[in-house]
Amino acid sequence: MPARNPRTRTPSTAEADAWADVLVRHQLLHAAVLAPNGQWLAQDHPESPVRVLDGPAAMVELAAEIQHRIRTTRNRTR
C-alpha cells in the first residue's frame, strides 16, 4: 500500500470541525466536540469511552484513519 501524502500545512480548527461534522453526520462517530482548550472529545459509540484528541491535526488524522479503514474494508469485500 502506498504511503499517505504528507500534509504541507497544519489543519485549521475550521477544517477539523468540518471533518468532525461529516464523521458524526455519517454515523462514523457518535460525537465529536471541540473543548474550550482546543482539544477534541470524540466518542465512537454511545457506550464507548471518550477519547481526547490533542488539537485539529489529531481530529483530521482520526478522519484519515476512519477513511482508510472504510476503504480497506470495502476493498476486501469486493
Coordinates of N, CA, C and O in Angstrom, one line a residue:
M1 N 0.9 -1.2 0.0 CA 0.0 0.0 0.0 C 0.9 1.2 0.0 O 1.8 1.3 0.8
P2 N 0.6 2.2 -0.9 CA 1.4 3.4 -0.9 C 1.2 4.2 0.4 O 0.2 4.2 1.0
A3 N 2.3 4.9 0.8 CA 2.2 5.8 1.9 C 1.3 7.0 1.6 O 1.2 7.4 0.5
R4 N 0.6 7.5 2.7 CA -0.2 8.7 2.5 C 0.7 9.9 2.2 O 1.8 10.0 2.6
N5 N 0.1 10.8 1.5 CA 0.8 12.0 1.1 C 1.0 12.9 2.4 O 0.0 13.1 3.1
P6 N 2.2 13.4 2.7 CA 2.3 14.2 3.8 C 1.6 15.6 3.6 O 1.6 16.1 2.5
R7 N 1.1 16.1 4.7 CA 0.4 17.4 4.6 C 1.5 18.5 4.5 O 2.6 18.4 5.1
T8 N 1.1 19.5 3.7 CA 2.1 20.7 3.6 C 1.7 21.8 4.6 O 2.5 22.8 4.6
R9 N 0.6 21.7 5.3 CA 0.2 22.7 6.2 C -0.5 22.0 7.4 O -1.0 20.9 7.3
T10 N -0.6 22.8 8.5 CA -1.3 22.3 9.7 C -2.8 22.5 9.5 O -3.2 23.6 9.1
P11 N -3.6 21.5 9.8 CA -5.0 21.7 9.7 C -5.5 22.8 10.6 O -5.1 22.9 11.8
S12 N -6.5 23.5 10.1 CA -7.1 24.6 11.0 C -8.3 24.0 11.8 O -8.7 22.9 11.6
T13 N -8.7 24.7 12.8 CA -9.8 24.3 13.6 C -11.1 24.2 12.7 O -11.9 23.3 12.9
A14 N -11.2 25.1 11.7 CA -12.4 25.0 10.8 C -12.4 23.7 10.0 O -13.4 23.1 9.8
E15 N -11.2 23.3 9.5 CA -11.1 22.0 8.8 C -11.4 20.8 9.7 O -12.2 19.9 9.3
A16 N -10.9 20.8 10.9 CA -11.2 19.8 11.9 C -12.7 19.7 12.2 O -13.3 18.7 12.3
D17 N -13.3 20.9 12.3 CA -14.7 21.0 12.6 C -15.5 20.4 11.5 O -16.5 19.7 11.7
A18 N -15.1 20.7 10.3 CA -15.8 20.2 9.1 C -15.7 18.6 9.1 O -16.8 17.9 8.8
W19 N -14.6 18.1 9.3 CA -14.4 16.6 9.4 C -15.2 16.0 10.5 O -15.8 15.0 10.3
A20 N -15.2 16.6 11.7 CA -16.0 16.1 12.8 C -17.4 16.1 12.4 O -18.1 15.1 12.7
D21 N -17.9 17.1 11.8 CA -19.3 17.2 11.4 C -19.7 16.0 10.4 O -20.7 15.4 10.6
V22 N -18.8 15.8 9.5 CA -19.1 14.8 8.5 C -19.0 13.4 9.2 O -19.9 12.5 8.9
L23 N -18.1 13.2 10.0 CA -18.0 11.9 10.7 C -19.2 11.6 11.6 O -19.7 10.5 11.6
V24 N -19.7 12.6 12.3 CA -20.9 12.4 13.1 C -22.2 12.3 12.2 O -23.0 11.4 12.4
R25 N -22.3 13.1 11.2 CA -23.4 13.1 10.3 C -23.6 11.7 9.6 O -24.7 11.2 9.4
H26 N -22.5 11.1 9.2 CA -22.5 9.8 8.6 C -22.4 8.6 9.5 O -22.2 7.5 9.1
Q27 N -22.5 9.0 10.8 CA -22.6 8.0 11.9 C -21.3 7.1 12.0 O -21.3 5.9 12.3
L28 N -20.2 7.7 11.6 CA -18.9 7.1 11.8 C -18.3 7.4 13.1 O -17.4 6.7 13.6
L29 N -18.8 8.4 13.8 CA -18.5 8.7 15.2 C -19.9 9.0 15.8 O -20.8 9.6 15.2
H30 N -20.0 8.7 17.1 CA -21.2 9.1 17.8 C -21.2 10.6 18.2 O -22.2 11.3 18.0
A31 N -20.0 11.1 18.6 CA -19.9 12.5 19.0 C -18.5 13.0 18.8 O -17.5 12.2 18.9
A32 N -18.4 14.3 18.4 CA -17.1 14.9 18.3 C -17.3 16.4 18.7 O -18.1 17.1 18.1
V33 N -16.7 16.8 19.8 CA -16.9 18.1 20.4 C -15.6 18.9 20.6 O -14.6 18.3 21.1
L34 N -15.5 20.1 20.2 CA -14.3 20.9 20.4 C -14.4 21.5 21.8 O -15.4 22.1 22.2
A35 N -13.4 21.2 22.6 CA -13.3 21.7 24.0 C -12.7 23.1 24.0 O -12.0 23.5 23.0
P36 N -13.0 23.9 25.0 CA -12.5 25.3 25.1 C -11.0 25.4 25.0 O -10.4 26.4 24.5
N37 N -10.3 24.4 25.4 CA -8.8 24.4 25.4 C -8.2 24.0 24.1 O -7.0 23.8 23.9
G38 N -9.1 23.7 23.0 CA -8.6 23.3 21.7 C -8.5 21.9 21.5 O -8.2 21.4 20.3
Q39 N -8.7 21.1 22.5 CA -8.7 19.6 22.3 C -10.1 19.2 21.8 O -11.1 19.9 21.9
W40 N -10.1 18.0 21.2 CA -11.4 17.4 20.7 C -11.7 16.2 21.5 O -10.9 15.5 21.9
L41 N -13.0 16.1 21.8 CA -13.5 15.0 22.6 C -14.3 14.1 21.5 O -15.2 14.6 20.9
A42 N -13.9 12.9 21.4 CA -14.5 12.0 20.3 C -15.0 10.7 21.0 O -14.3 10.2 21.8
Q43 N -16.2 10.3 20.5 CA -16.7 9.0 21.1 C -17.2 8.2 19.9 O -18.0 8.7 19.1
D44 N -16.8 7.0 19.8 CA -17.2 6.1 18.7 C -18.6 5.7 18.8 O -19.4 5.7 17.8
H45 N -19.1 5.2 19.9 CA -20.4 4.8 20.2 C -20.9 5.4 21.5 O -20.1 5.7 22.3
P46 N -22.2 5.4 21.7 CA -22.7 6.0 23.0 C -22.1 5.4 24.3 O -21.9 6.1 25.2
E47 N -21.8 4.1 24.2 CA -21.3 3.4 25.4 C -19.8 3.4 25.5 O -19.2 3.0 26.5
S48 N -19.1 3.8 24.4 CA -17.6 3.8 24.4 C -17.0 4.9 25.2 O -17.6 6.0 25.4
P49 N -15.8 4.7 25.6 CA -15.1 5.8 26.3 C -14.8 7.0 25.4 O -14.7 6.9 24.2
V50 N -14.7 8.2 26.0 CA -14.4 9.4 25.3 C -12.9 9.5 25.1 O -12.2 9.3 26.0
R51 N -12.5 9.7 23.8 CA -11.1 9.9 23.5 C -10.8 11.4 23.5 O -11.6 12.2 23.0
V52 N -9.7 11.8 24.0 CA -9.2 13.2 24.0 C -8.2 13.3 22.9 O -7.2 12.7 22.9
L53 N -8.5 14.2 21.9 CA -7.6 14.4 20.8 C -6.9 15.7 20.9 O -7.6 16.7 21.2
D54 N -5.7 15.8 20.7 CA -4.9 17.0 21.0 C -4.9 17.9 19.8 O -3.9 18.0 19.1
G55 N -6.0 18.6 19.6 CA -6.0 19.7 18.6 C -6.5 19.2 17.2 O -6.9 18.1 17.0
P56 N -6.6 20.2 16.3 CA -7.2 20.0 14.9 C -6.4 18.9 14.2 O -7.1 18.1 13.5
A57 N -5.1 18.8 14.3 CA -4.4 17.8 13.5 C -4.8 16.4 13.9 O -4.9 15.5 13.1
A58 N -5.0 16.2 15.2 CA -5.4 14.9 15.7 C -6.8 14.5 15.2 O -7.1 13.3 14.8
M59 N -7.7 15.5 15.1 CA -9.1 15.2 14.5 C -9.0 14.8 13.0 O -9.6 13.9 12.6
V60 N -8.2 15.6 12.3 CA -8.1 15.3 10.9 C -7.4 13.9 10.7 O -7.8 13.2 9.8
E61 N -6.4 13.6 11.5 CA -5.8 12.3 11.5 C -6.8 11.2 11.8 O -6.8 10.1 11.1
L62 N -7.7 11.4 12.7 CA -8.7 10.4 13.0 C -9.6 10.2 11.8 O -10.0 9.1 11.5
A63 N -10.0 11.3 11.1 CA -10.8 11.2 9.9 C -10.1 10.4 8.9 O -10.7 9.5 8.2
A64 N -8.8 10.6 8.7 CA -8.0 9.8 7.7 C -8.0 8.4 8.1 O -8.1 7.5 7.2
E65 N -7.8 8.1 9.4 CA -7.8 6.7 9.8 C -9.1 6.0 9.5 O -9.2 4.8 9.1
I66 N -10.2 6.7 9.8 CA -11.5 6.1 9.5 C -11.7 5.9 8.0 O -12.2 4.8 7.6
Q67 N -11.3 6.9 7.2 CA -11.4 6.7 5.8 C -10.6 5.5 5.3 O -11.1 4.7 4.5
H68 N -9.4 5.4 5.8 CA -8.5 4.2 5.4 C -9.2 2.9 5.8 O -9.2 2.0 5.0
R69 N -9.8 2.9 7.0 CA -10.4 1.6 7.5 C -11.6 1.3 6.6 O -11.8 0.1 6.2
I70 N -12.4 2.3 6.2 CA -13.6 2.1 5.3 C -13.1 1.6 4.0 O -13.7 0.6 3.4
R71 N -12.1 2.2 3.4 CA -11.6 1.8 2.1 C -11.0 0.4 2.1 O -11.2 -0.3 1.1
T72 N -10.3 0.1 3.1 CA -9.6 -1.2 3.2 C -10.7 -2.3 3.4 O -10.6 -3.3 2.7
T73 N -11.7 -2.0 4.2 CA -12.8 -3.0 4.4 C -13.6 -3.2 3.1 O -13.9 -4.3 2.7
R74 N -13.9 -2.1 2.4 CA -14.6 -2.1 1.2 C -13.9 -2.9 0.1 O -14.5 -3.7 -0.6
N75 N -12.6 -2.7 0.0 CA -11.8 -3.4 -1.0 C -11.7 -4.9 -0.7 O -11.6 -5.7 -1.6
R76 N -11.7 -5.3 0.5 CA -11.7 -6.7 0.9 C -13.0 -7.4 0.6 O -13.0 -8.6 0.3
T77 N -14.1 -6.7 0.5 CA -15.4 -7.3 0.3 C -15.7 -7.4 -1.2 O -16.7 -8.0 -1.6
R78 N -14.9 -6.8 -2.0 CA -15.2 -6.9 -3.5 C -14.7 -8.2 -4.1 O -13.9 -8.8 -3.8

